[in-house]
Each structure stands twice: as C-alpha cells, then as structure tokens.
mmCIF file of C-alpha atoms in Angstrom:
data_model
loop_
_atom_site.group_PDB
_atom_site.id
_atom_site.type_symbol
_atom_site.label_atom_id
_atom_site.label_comp_id
_atom_site.label_asym_id
_atom_site.label_seq_id
_atom_site.Cartn_x
_atom_site.Cartn_y
_atom_site.Cartn_z
ATOM 1 C CA UNK N 67 119.881 203.996 6.051
ATOM 2 C CA UNK N 68 120.851 202.490 2.641
ATOM 3 C CA UNK N 69 123.577 204.060 0.489
ATOM 4 C CA UNK N 70 121.768 205.383 -2.371
ATOM 5 C CA UNK N 71 122.382 207.898 -5.174
ATOM 6 C CA UNK N 72 120.713 211.097 -5.061
ATOM 7 C CA UNK N 73 120.250 213.007 -8.405
ATOM 8 C CA UNK N 74 117.146 215.725 -9.085
ATOM 9 C CA UNK N 75 117.034 218.335 -11.613
ATOM 10 C CA UNK N 76 113.809 220.833 -11.329
ATOM 11 C CA UNK N 77 112.241 221.452 -14.591
ATOM 12 C CA UNK N 78 109.083 223.071 -13.588
ATOM 13 C CA UNK N 79 106.602 223.848 -10.320
ATOM 14 C CA UNK N 80 102.844 223.255 -10.100
ATOM 15 C CA UNK N 81 100.372 224.337 -7.203
ATOM 16 C CA UNK N 82 98.653 220.807 -6.468
ATOM 17 C CA UNK N 83 96.136 222.177 -3.849
ATOM 18 C CA UNK N 84 94.875 225.692 -4.378
ATOM 19 C CA UNK N 85 95.774 227.748 -1.439
ATOM 20 C CA UNK N 86 98.094 225.576 0.271
ATOM 21 C CA UNK N 87 102.084 225.865 0.028
ATOM 22 C CA UNK N 88 102.066 222.335 -1.461
ATOM 23 C CA UNK N 89 103.945 222.518 -4.666
ATOM 24 C CA UNK N 90 104.991 219.665 -7.029
ATOM 25 C CA UNK N 91 108.471 219.722 -8.676
ATOM 26 C CA UNK N 92 108.803 217.581 -11.705
ATOM 27 C CA UNK N 93 112.152 216.215 -12.128
ATOM 28 C CA UNK N 94 112.646 213.690 -15.169
ATOM 29 C CA UNK N 95 108.901 213.025 -15.349
ATOM 30 C CA UNK N 96 108.746 212.378 -11.679
ATOM 31 C CA UNK N 97 106.288 214.573 -9.617
ATOM 32 C CA UNK N 98 108.188 215.116 -6.418
ATOM 33 C CA UNK N 99 105.954 216.799 -3.449
ATOM 34 C CA UNK N 100 107.439 219.348 -1.204
ATOM 35 C CA UNK N 101 106.020 222.481 0.044
ATOM 36 C CA UNK N 102 109.012 224.854 -1.023
ATOM 37 C CA UNK N 103 111.819 224.718 -3.208
ATOM 38 C CA UNK N 104 113.799 224.706 0.074
ATOM 39 C CA UNK N 105 112.329 221.458 1.193
ATOM 40 C CA UNK N 106 114.319 219.589 -1.179
ATOM 41 C CA UNK N 107 117.440 219.716 0.663
ATOM 42 C CA UNK N 108 116.235 219.263 4.015
ATOM 43 C CA UNK N 109 118.516 216.596 5.479
ATOM 44 C CA UNK N 110 115.732 214.799 6.871
ATOM 45 C CA UNK N 111 113.581 213.985 3.853
ATOM 46 C CA UNK N 112 115.692 213.682 0.703
ATOM 47 C CA UNK N 113 114.995 212.015 -2.224
ATOM 48 C CA UNK N 114 116.703 209.146 -2.888
ATOM 49 C CA UNK N 115 117.586 206.766 -6.435
ATOM 50 C CA UNK N 116 117.821 203.445 -4.293
ATOM 51 C CA UNK N 117 119.368 200.613 -5.876
ATOM 52 C CA UNK N 118 118.127 196.906 -5.818
ATOM 53 C CA UNK N 119 120.483 193.926 -6.134
ATOM 54 C CA UNK N 120 120.076 194.104 -10.046
ATOM 55 C CA UNK N 121 121.517 198.148 -10.124
ATOM 56 C CA UNK N 122 117.574 199.017 -10.742
ATOM 57 C CA UNK N 123 116.914 201.920 -8.836
ATOM 58 C CA UNK N 124 113.820 203.385 -7.387
ATOM 59 C CA UNK N 125 113.032 207.043 -6.464
ATOM 60 C CA UNK N 126 111.486 206.844 -2.807
ATOM 61 C CA UNK N 127 111.773 209.680 -0.071
ATOM 62 C CA UNK N 128 113.321 209.049 3.675
ATOM 63 C CA UNK N 129 111.473 210.190 6.641
ATOM 64 C CA UNK N 130 112.039 209.058 10.185
ATOM 65 C CA UNK N 131 114.367 206.366 9.649
ATOM 66 C CA UNK N 132 112.257 204.707 6.658
ATOM 67 C CA UNK N 133 111.423 204.387 3.132
ATOM 68 C CA UNK N 134 107.952 206.438 1.378
ATOM 69 C CA UNK N 135 106.370 207.230 -1.382
ATOM 70 C CA UNK N 136 107.378 210.421 -3.720
ATOM 71 C CA UNK N 137 103.914 211.032 -4.257
ATOM 72 C CA UNK N 138 103.590 211.830 -0.358
ATOM 73 C CA UNK N 139 103.779 215.198 1.342
ATOM 74 C CA UNK N 140 106.439 216.155 3.336
ATOM 75 C CA UNK N 141 104.531 218.066 6.098
ATOM 76 C CA UNK N 142 101.923 215.187 6.564
ATOM 77 C CA UNK N 143 104.488 212.793 6.947
ATOM 78 C CA UNK N 144 106.351 214.701 9.399
ATOM 79 C CA UNK N 145 103.658 216.045 11.500
ATOM 80 C CA UNK N 146 101.674 212.493 11.374
ATOM 81 C CA UNK N 147 101.835 212.203 15.407
ATOM 82 C CA UNK N 148 99.860 215.630 15.539
ATOM 83 C CA UNK N 149 97.009 214.413 13.138
ATOM 84 C CA UNK N 150 93.642 215.405 14.911
ATOM 85 C CA UNK N 151 91.447 212.760 14.739
ATOM 86 C CA UNK N 152 87.946 212.581 15.739
ATOM 87 C CA UNK N 153 85.812 209.943 18.187
ATOM 88 C CA UNK N 154 83.469 209.446 15.025
ATOM 89 C CA UNK N 155 86.307 208.949 12.623
ATOM 90 C CA UNK N 156 86.789 205.449 10.901
ATOM 91 C CA UNK N 157 90.602 204.855 10.121
ATOM 92 C CA UNK N 158 91.352 202.149 7.556
ATOM 93 C CA UNK N 159 94.835 201.161 7.566
ATOM 94 C CA UNK N 160 96.755 198.509 5.241
ATOM 95 C CA UNK N 161 100.166 197.591 3.582
ATOM 96 C CA UNK N 162 99.639 198.973 -0.018
ATOM 97 C CA UNK N 163 98.002 196.576 -2.554
ATOM 98 C CA UNK N 164 95.649 195.046 0.343
ATOM 99 C CA UNK N 165 92.518 196.121 -1.030
ATOM 100 C CA UNK N 166 92.149 199.628 0.899
ATOM 101 C CA UNK N 167 90.632 201.188 -2.182
ATOM 102 C CA UNK N 168 88.058 198.363 -2.261
ATOM 103 C CA UNK N 169 87.186 198.541 1.416
ATOM 104 C CA UNK N 170 87.232 202.331 1.600
ATOM 105 C CA UNK N 171 84.439 202.175 -1.198
ATOM 106 C CA UNK N 172 82.574 199.693 0.918
ATOM 107 C CA UNK N 173 82.858 201.992 4.218
ATOM 108 C CA UNK N 174 81.608 205.111 2.394
ATOM 109 C CA UNK N 175 78.628 203.248 1.100
ATOM 110 C CA UNK N 176 77.756 202.113 4.383
ATOM 111 C CA UNK N 177 78.329 205.502 6.098
ATOM 112 C CA UNK N 178 75.993 207.036 2.947
ATOM 113 C CA UNK N 179 73.380 204.479 3.420
ATOM 114 C CA UNK N 180 70.605 203.292 1.280
ATOM 115 C CA UNK N 181 69.061 206.885 0.475
ATOM 116 C CA UNK N 182 72.317 207.588 -1.379
ATOM 117 C CA UNK N 183 72.593 206.770 -5.041
ATOM 118 C CA UNK N 184 76.229 205.484 -4.197
ATOM 119 C CA UNK N 185 77.390 207.174 -7.509
ATOM 120 C CA UNK N 186 79.364 210.244 -5.986
ATOM 121 C CA UNK N 187 82.410 210.893 -7.432
ATOM 122 C CA UNK N 188 84.502 210.845 -3.901
ATOM 123 C CA UNK N 189 87.897 209.083 -4.074
ATOM 124 C CA UNK N 190 89.817 207.531 -1.405
ATOM 125 C CA UNK N 191 92.999 209.806 -2.009
ATOM 126 C CA UNK N 192 90.931 212.664 -1.137
ATOM 127 C CA UNK N 193 90.606 210.917 2.845
ATOM 128 C CA UNK N 194 94.500 209.666 2.428
ATOM 129 C CA UNK N 195 96.368 211.012 5.600
ATOM 130 C CA UNK N 196 99.682 211.169 3.815
ATOM 131 C CA UNK N 197 98.582 213.262 0.736
ATOM 132 C CA UNK N 198 97.938 216.934 2.497
ATOM 133 C CA UNK N 199 98.722 218.457 5.602
ATOM 134 C CA UNK N 200 96.339 217.602 8.584
ATOM 135 C CA UNK N 201 94.939 220.870 8.836
ATOM 136 C CA UNK N 202 93.349 220.184 5.272
ATOM 137 C CA UNK N 203 91.126 217.525 6.613
ATOM 138 C CA UNK N 204 89.462 219.203 9.300
ATOM 139 C CA UNK N 205 86.477 220.685 7.128
ATOM 140 C CA UNK N 206 85.706 217.466 5.728
ATOM 141 C CA UNK N 207 82.038 215.933 7.252
ATOM 142 C CA UNK N 208 82.149 213.737 10.018
ATOM 143 C CA UNK N 209 82.328 210.616 10.400
ATOM 144 C CA UNK N 210 85.128 210.909 8.046
ATOM 145 C CA UNK N 211 86.575 207.434 6.364
ATOM 146 C CA UNK N 212 90.501 208.122 6.853
ATOM 147 C CA UNK N 213 92.639 205.951 5.753
ATOM 148 C CA UNK N 214 96.576 205.199 5.265
ATOM 149 C CA UNK N 215 99.314 202.926 4.883
ATOM 150 C CA UNK N 216 101.489 203.874 8.389
ATOM 151 C CA UNK N 217 102.630 201.378 10.655
ATOM 152 C CA UNK N 218 100.977 201.181 13.686
ATOM 153 C CA UNK N 219 103.695 202.929 15.514
ATOM 154 C CA UNK N 220 103.735 205.607 13.085
ATOM 155 C CA UNK N 221 99.552 206.490 13.633
ATOM 156 C CA UNK N 222 98.780 210.061 15.333
ATOM 157 C CA UNK N 223 98.751 210.049 19.382
ATOM 158 C CA UNK N 224 95.239 210.450 19.108
ATOM 159 C CA UNK N 225 94.549 207.072 17.916
ATOM 160 C CA UNK N 226 94.851 206.069 21.428
ATOM 161 C CA UNK N 227 93.070 208.885 22.818
ATOM 162 C CA UNK N 228 89.882 209.302 20.823
ATOM 163 C CA UNK N 229 89.707 205.539 20.214
ATOM 164 C CA UNK N 230 87.999 205.855 16.628
ATOM 165 C CA UNK N 231 86.866 202.866 14.743
ATOM 166 C CA UNK N 232 89.533 201.187 13.068
ATOM 167 C CA UNK N 233 89.587 198.581 10.019
ATOM 168 C CA UNK N 234 92.797 196.435 9.452
ATOM 169 C CA UNK N 235 92.964 194.890 6.367
ATOM 170 C CA UNK N 236 95.793 192.354 5.081
ATOM 171 C CA UNK N 237 96.145 190.360 1.816
ATOM 172 C CA UNK N 238 98.527 187.485 1.010
ATOM 173 C CA UNK N 239 102.096 188.576 0.545
ATOM 174 C CA UNK N 240 102.876 186.947 -2.958
ATOM 175 C CA UNK N 241 99.923 188.649 -4.300
ATOM 176 C CA UNK N 242 100.735 191.787 -2.760
ATOM 177 C CA UNK N 243 104.300 191.581 -4.227
ATOM 178 C CA UNK N 244 103.093 191.346 -7.793
ATOM 179 C CA UNK N 245 100.492 194.122 -7.272
ATOM 180 C CA UNK N 246 102.732 196.395 -5.702
ATOM 181 C CA UNK N 247 105.704 195.450 -8.714
ATOM 182 C CA UNK N 248 103.127 196.855 -11.107
ATOM 183 C CA UNK N 249 102.031 199.654 -8.564
ATOM 184 C CA UNK N 250 105.918 200.741 -8.542
ATOM 185 C CA UNK N 251 106.761 199.979 -12.456
ATOM 186 C CA UNK N 252 103.743 202.014 -13.894
ATOM 187 C CA UNK N 253 103.453 205.217 -11.643
ATOM 188 C CA UNK N 254 105.788 207.474 -13.343
ATOM 189 C CA UNK N 255 106.777 209.281 -9.954
ATOM 190 C CA UNK N 256 108.865 206.111 -9.044
ATOM 191 C CA UNK N 257 110.753 205.704 -12.421
ATOM 192 C CA UNK N 258 111.386 201.868 -11.650
ATOM 193 C CA UNK N 259 111.799 199.333 -14.269
ATOM 194 C CA UNK N 260 113.425 196.473 -12.856
ATOM 195 C CA UNK N 261 112.491 192.670 -13.121
ATOM 196 C CA UNK N 262 110.561 190.874 -10.754
ATOM 197 C CA UNK N 263 113.393 188.831 -9.333
ATOM 198 C CA UNK N 264 115.409 191.839 -8.017
ATOM 199 C CA UNK N 265 111.871 193.652 -7.215
ATOM 200 C CA UNK N 266 111.226 190.533 -5.064
ATOM 201 C CA UNK N 267 114.516 190.696 -3.199
ATOM 202 C CA UNK N 268 114.149 194.658 -2.889
ATOM 203 C CA UNK N 269 110.223 194.303 -1.541
ATOM 204 C CA UNK N 270 111.251 191.539 1.123
ATOM 205 C CA UNK N 271 114.127 193.808 2.419
ATOM 206 C CA UNK N 272 111.907 196.674 2.915
ATOM 207 C CA UNK N 273 113.493 198.856 0.071
ATOM 208 C CA UNK N 274 110.005 200.088 -0.821
ATOM 209 C CA UNK N 275 107.464 202.510 0.611
ATOM 210 C CA UNK N 276 105.801 201.379 3.617
ATOM 211 C CA UNK N 277 109.141 198.759 4.876
ATOM 212 C CA UNK N 278 108.718 194.914 4.687
ATOM 213 C CA UNK N 279 105.266 193.614 4.761
ATOM 214 C CA UNK N 280 106.441 191.267 7.875
ATOM 215 C CA UNK N 281 107.173 193.964 10.103
ATOM 216 C CA UNK N 282 104.184 195.900 8.935
ATOM 217 C CA UNK N 283 101.729 193.173 9.656
ATOM 218 C CA UNK N 284 103.576 192.091 12.877
ATOM 219 C CA UNK N 285 103.401 195.692 14.070
ATOM 220 C CA UNK N 286 99.970 195.986 13.558
ATOM 221 C CA UNK N 287 99.225 192.845 15.137
ATOM 222 C CA UNK N 288 101.319 193.790 18.401
ATOM 223 C CA UNK N 289 99.356 197.004 18.330
ATOM 224 C CA UNK N 290 96.293 195.684 18.660
ATOM 225 C CA UNK N 291 97.365 192.914 21.178
ATOM 226 C CA UNK N 292 98.618 195.782 23.292
ATOM 227 C CA UNK N 293 95.487 198.011 23.334
ATOM 228 C CA UNK N 294 92.394 195.711 23.565
ATOM 229 C CA UNK N 295 90.193 199.304 24.498
ATOM 230 C CA UNK N 296 90.947 200.006 20.990
ATOM 231 C CA UNK N 297 88.137 199.169 18.516
ATOM 232 C CA UNK N 298 89.585 197.264 15.548
ATOM 233 C CA UNK N 299 88.282 195.117 12.685
ATOM 234 C CA UNK N 300 90.314 192.929 11.428
ATOM 235 C CA UNK N 301 89.525 191.325 7.869
ATOM 236 C CA UNK N 302 91.282 189.743 4.923
ATOM 237 C CA UNK N 303 91.562 190.773 1.114
ATOM 238 C CA UNK N 304 90.500 186.928 0.683
ATOM 239 C CA UNK N 305 87.791 186.811 2.913
ATOM 240 C CA UNK N 306 86.195 189.648 1.405
ATOM 241 C CA UNK N 307 86.695 188.273 -1.982
ATOM 242 C CA UNK N 308 85.548 184.448 -0.939
ATOM 243 C CA UNK N 309 82.091 185.772 0.737
ATOM 244 C CA UNK N 310 81.563 189.525 0.227
ATOM 245 C CA UNK N 311 78.096 189.892 1.738
ATOM 246 C CA UNK N 312 79.086 187.874 4.778
ATOM 247 C CA UNK N 313 82.317 190.250 5.229
ATOM 248 C CA UNK N 314 80.250 193.585 4.090
ATOM 249 C CA UNK N 315 77.670 192.705 6.722
ATOM 250 C CA UNK N 316 80.125 192.244 9.339
ATOM 251 C CA UNK N 317 81.783 195.528 8.961
ATOM 252 C CA UNK N 318 78.063 197.084 8.729
ATOM 253 C CA UNK N 319 77.320 195.301 12.254
ATOM 254 C CA UNK N 320 81.055 196.871 13.464
ATOM 255 C CA UNK N 321 79.716 200.492 12.530
ATOM 256 C CA UNK N 322 76.631 199.768 14.425
ATOM 257 C CA UNK N 323 74.344 199.920 11.361
ATOM 258 C CA UNK N 324 71.411 197.253 10.891
ATOM 259 C CA UNK N 325 70.731 197.437 7.561
ATOM 260 C CA UNK N 326 68.874 194.869 5.504
ATOM 261 C CA UNK N 327 70.889 192.146 3.164
ATOM 262 C CA UNK N 328 69.209 193.836 0.062
ATOM 263 C CA UNK N 329 71.486 197.109 0.476
ATOM 264 C CA UNK N 330 74.251 195.117 1.683
ATOM 265 C CA UNK N 331 74.236 192.596 -1.607
ATOM 266 C CA UNK N 332 73.903 196.432 -3.741
ATOM 267 C CA UNK N 333 76.963 197.653 -1.679
ATOM 268 C CA UNK N 334 78.806 193.731 -2.721
ATOM 269 C CA UNK N 335 77.618 194.699 -6.646
ATOM 270 C CA UNK N 336 78.524 198.207 -6.550
ATOM 271 C CA UNK N 337 81.976 197.404 -5.188
ATOM 272 C CA UNK N 338 82.738 194.388 -7.203
ATOM 273 C CA UNK N 339 86.218 194.668 -8.865
ATOM 274 C CA UNK N 340 84.701 194.964 -12.494
ATOM 275 C CA UNK N 341 81.918 197.683 -11.211
ATOM 276 C CA UNK N 342 84.573 199.597 -9.138
ATOM 277 C CA UNK N 343 87.280 199.217 -12.391
ATOM 278 C CA UNK N 344 84.350 200.438 -14.844
ATOM 279 C CA UNK N 345 83.590 202.931 -12.353
ATOM 280 C CA UNK N 346 86.513 204.535 -10.997
ATOM 281 C CA UNK N 347 89.133 203.511 -13.074
ATOM 282 C CA UNK N 348 89.057 206.263 -15.528
ATOM 283 C CA UNK N 349 89.937 208.767 -12.771
ATOM 284 C CA UNK N 350 92.703 206.871 -11.158
ATOM 285 C CA UNK N 351 96.164 206.946 -11.906
ATOM 286 C CA UNK N 352 97.248 205.596 -15.219
ATOM 287 C CA UNK N 353 100.583 203.824 -16.085
ATOM 288 C CA UNK N 354 102.882 204.076 -18.482
ATOM 289 C CA UNK N 355 100.279 202.505 -20.844
ATOM 290 C CA UNK N 356 97.058 204.637 -19.680
ATOM 291 C CA UNK N 357 95.513 201.904 -17.968
ATOM 292 C CA UNK N 358 94.381 202.134 -13.971
ATOM 293 C CA UNK N 359 97.377 201.695 -11.641
ATOM 294 C CA UNK N 360 94.670 200.596 -8.823
ATOM 295 C CA UNK N 361 92.320 198.750 -10.402
ATOM 296 C CA UNK N 362 94.751 196.093 -12.487
ATOM 297 C CA UNK N 363 93.275 192.547 -11.785
ATOM 298 C CA UNK N 364 91.608 191.892 -8.363
ATOM 299 C CA UNK N 365 92.137 188.372 -7.959
ATOM 300 C CA UNK N 366 93.262 185.820 -5.499
ATOM 301 C CA UNK N 367 96.189 183.585 -6.798
ATOM 302 C CA UNK N 368 97.295 185.748 -9.628
ATOM 303 C CA UNK N 369 100.722 185.306 -8.040
ATOM 304 C CA UNK N 370 101.354 182.298 -10.083
ATOM 305 C CA UNK N 371 101.225 183.945 -13.199
ATOM 306 C CA UNK N 372 104.127 185.792 -12.083
ATOM 307 C CA UNK N 373 106.103 183.781 -9.604
ATOM 308 C CA UNK N 374 108.537 180.720 -10.699
ATOM 309 C CA UNK N 375 108.637 177.788 -8.519
ATOM 310 C CA UNK N 376 112.153 179.015 -7.070
ATOM 311 C CA UNK N 377 110.902 182.558 -6.042
ATOM 312 C CA UNK N 378 107.634 181.062 -4.502
ATOM 313 C CA UNK N 379 109.538 178.399 -2.613
ATOM 314 C CA UNK N 380 111.942 181.236 -1.803
ATOM 315 C CA UNK N 381 109.465 183.344 -0.137
ATOM 316 C CA UNK N 382 107.828 180.487 1.491
ATOM 317 C CA UNK N 383 110.871 180.246 3.828
ATOM 318 C CA UNK N 384 111.516 183.976 4.260
ATOM 319 C CA UNK N 385 107.537 184.056 5.539
ATOM 320 C CA UNK N 386 107.700 181.327 7.871
ATOM 321 C CA UNK N 387 110.741 182.568 9.026
ATOM 322 C CA UNK N 388 109.819 186.145 9.398
ATOM 323 C CA UNK N 389 105.569 185.453 10.237
ATOM 324 C CA UNK N 390 106.633 182.715 12.847
ATOM 325 C CA UNK N 391 104.874 184.750 15.690
ATOM 326 C CA UNK N 392 101.820 185.572 13.544
ATOM 327 C CA UNK N 393 98.225 184.893 14.195
ATOM 328 C CA UNK N 394 97.014 185.851 10.968
ATOM 329 C CA UNK N 395 95.795 183.416 8.621
ATOM 330 C CA UNK N 396 96.729 183.719 5.139
ATOM 331 C CA UNK N 397 95.029 182.436 1.866
ATOM 332 C CA UNK N 398 97.240 182.096 -1.289
ATOM 333 C CA UNK N 399 94.309 180.521 -3.447
ATOM 334 C CA UNK N 400 90.431 180.190 -3.072
#
C-alpha cells in the first residue's frame, strides 16, 4: 500500500439512484460514493489523497489492494465476483481512455438493428458495472451491453461459466496517458491539478485507477490465452480509427449479424467522433471549464502535442521493458 494522506470533511449528502442506499457525500467539491455514512470509515475501502513525485495529490479509493475512481460504488466493487452475467450479455472491457464510449455506442447500434433510429438517449454509464450494485442491472433487457475497466482477474466468476461475448479494446499508451491526464485534471472528484511530467510517473507506476496499463493489458492477454473457450473479440482504437467500416463489419459478424454495408456505414457515421461529441457531449461529464471530458479529441498521435522528446524516449524504454512478452500491436501514428 502506498503511504497517503487521508482527509475528509463531509458537507452534504445526496441520493444518487432513487430507491437505493447509494449516497453521494460532497467533500471539498468532490463527490464520494458510499452506501451509508459508516462506509467512509470502513478499513477495506478508504478514500485516499495519493501524492505523486511532484507532491500533487489525487483522490482515489482503495479496495482489494488496488486503487479505483472515487466515482465508483463500493458495493459494486467489493461484490464484482458475484455479478450475475447472462449467456447473451456482451461485455466490453478496456483500460480507461481506450475508446470504450465509442465502441459501446457501436455495439448498442448493432444490437438495435436497422429499424432503430439510433438516437435513443442511452449512455454507457447506465451499463457500467462499477457504478451500481449488481442487482440494479437485473431489470435491463437482454442483450445487455455491459462494460467495465476491471482487470481480467477481477471479472465476475460468471464470465467463465456463462461465457458471454467479450469485446476487448486497447489503445497506444502515449495517447492513453495524455487522455487520462486530462480526465484526471478535469473531473472534480479526483481533485488533481499536477503537471504532466509528475502525472506520467504516477500513471506508469500504477498510482491511478486501473493500475498500470501494462499489468492491465498483460493480464487480459494472459486471461484470453488461458481460456480459449471464452469468445473474445480483440480490436484497437487505432484500427477502428483507420478503417471503421471493416472493424464494424467484423464486430457485426462476431455478434452473429449479417447486416448490409449501408447500415454498417450509417453506424460509422453516427459514431464518428464529431457526431458523437455533438450528440453525447452535452450530457456527459464536464471538466472545470464546462467541456466534455469523455469527448476531448479522439485522435491518434495527439500525444505529440504534450510529450517532450525526453518523456517520449523515457516511456518508450518502459514500454519495451514492461511489454516485452506482449503480442499486441500498438500504433502511435496513422
């Protein structure tokens, strides 16, 4: 466990989901999700002020020996093992900032089919498994497009029992680092305002939610390799960006559909970044300036506008060392 300063001052309590015991305690502008007031002092999941090398702190939660987002629900995290899956579920898994919102929307439109307008106001967060206790997902109609940022070993036990379809998406680490940096600086709950150099050291050492990107990726590779009976579709942010129609067609076939290309192209158009930002951005998380956190740029190679040469070379060396056993192909430019 990383030594961290813990500081909490309760100001007010809000009910987040009507009828549930989930509460949101506001502390210094940050929203801390708990079931009851007593949850704040449970030793298994404290809220921490985790400092990086530059002395900048980030508010995180601690559970099962790892860090998580302060936005996540305690009951959901601690009981993820027992989340009841269905055989016809679709489970979308990725490290944060790897295109999960984008591919979730593609999957939703594929499931809806050509007769749907595709304009329904349904958001990924409604199906995100870390957000709510699992009993609150039981009323969602099948097939559910569930999603999470959990490592392979943290997935529900039902994953290997019900064997639902799984979509695993990954993205080049440099663009992930920049996007996650803006995510952490922009979302109030993290209470983070460090510089990028300090953040890069923090992120690469696992002092953010999801742990290190290498352990996450390697864990999923290992899990997929050890369980060939599990149907997993693997794609990358860059492949989808480079040739969306081909990737959407492959996804469609993986799900068992045989749609015509005109419908698949319509999905590509509806989920183009600018279209998504216009349609989804106004109702998504806002940063401190009022801009959408989840729809910032959506580009490949934007990392070049943030990384210095020295930072890029430093991360190259770390990636080469940490990912030496990986078979994934990463594209840093298109």
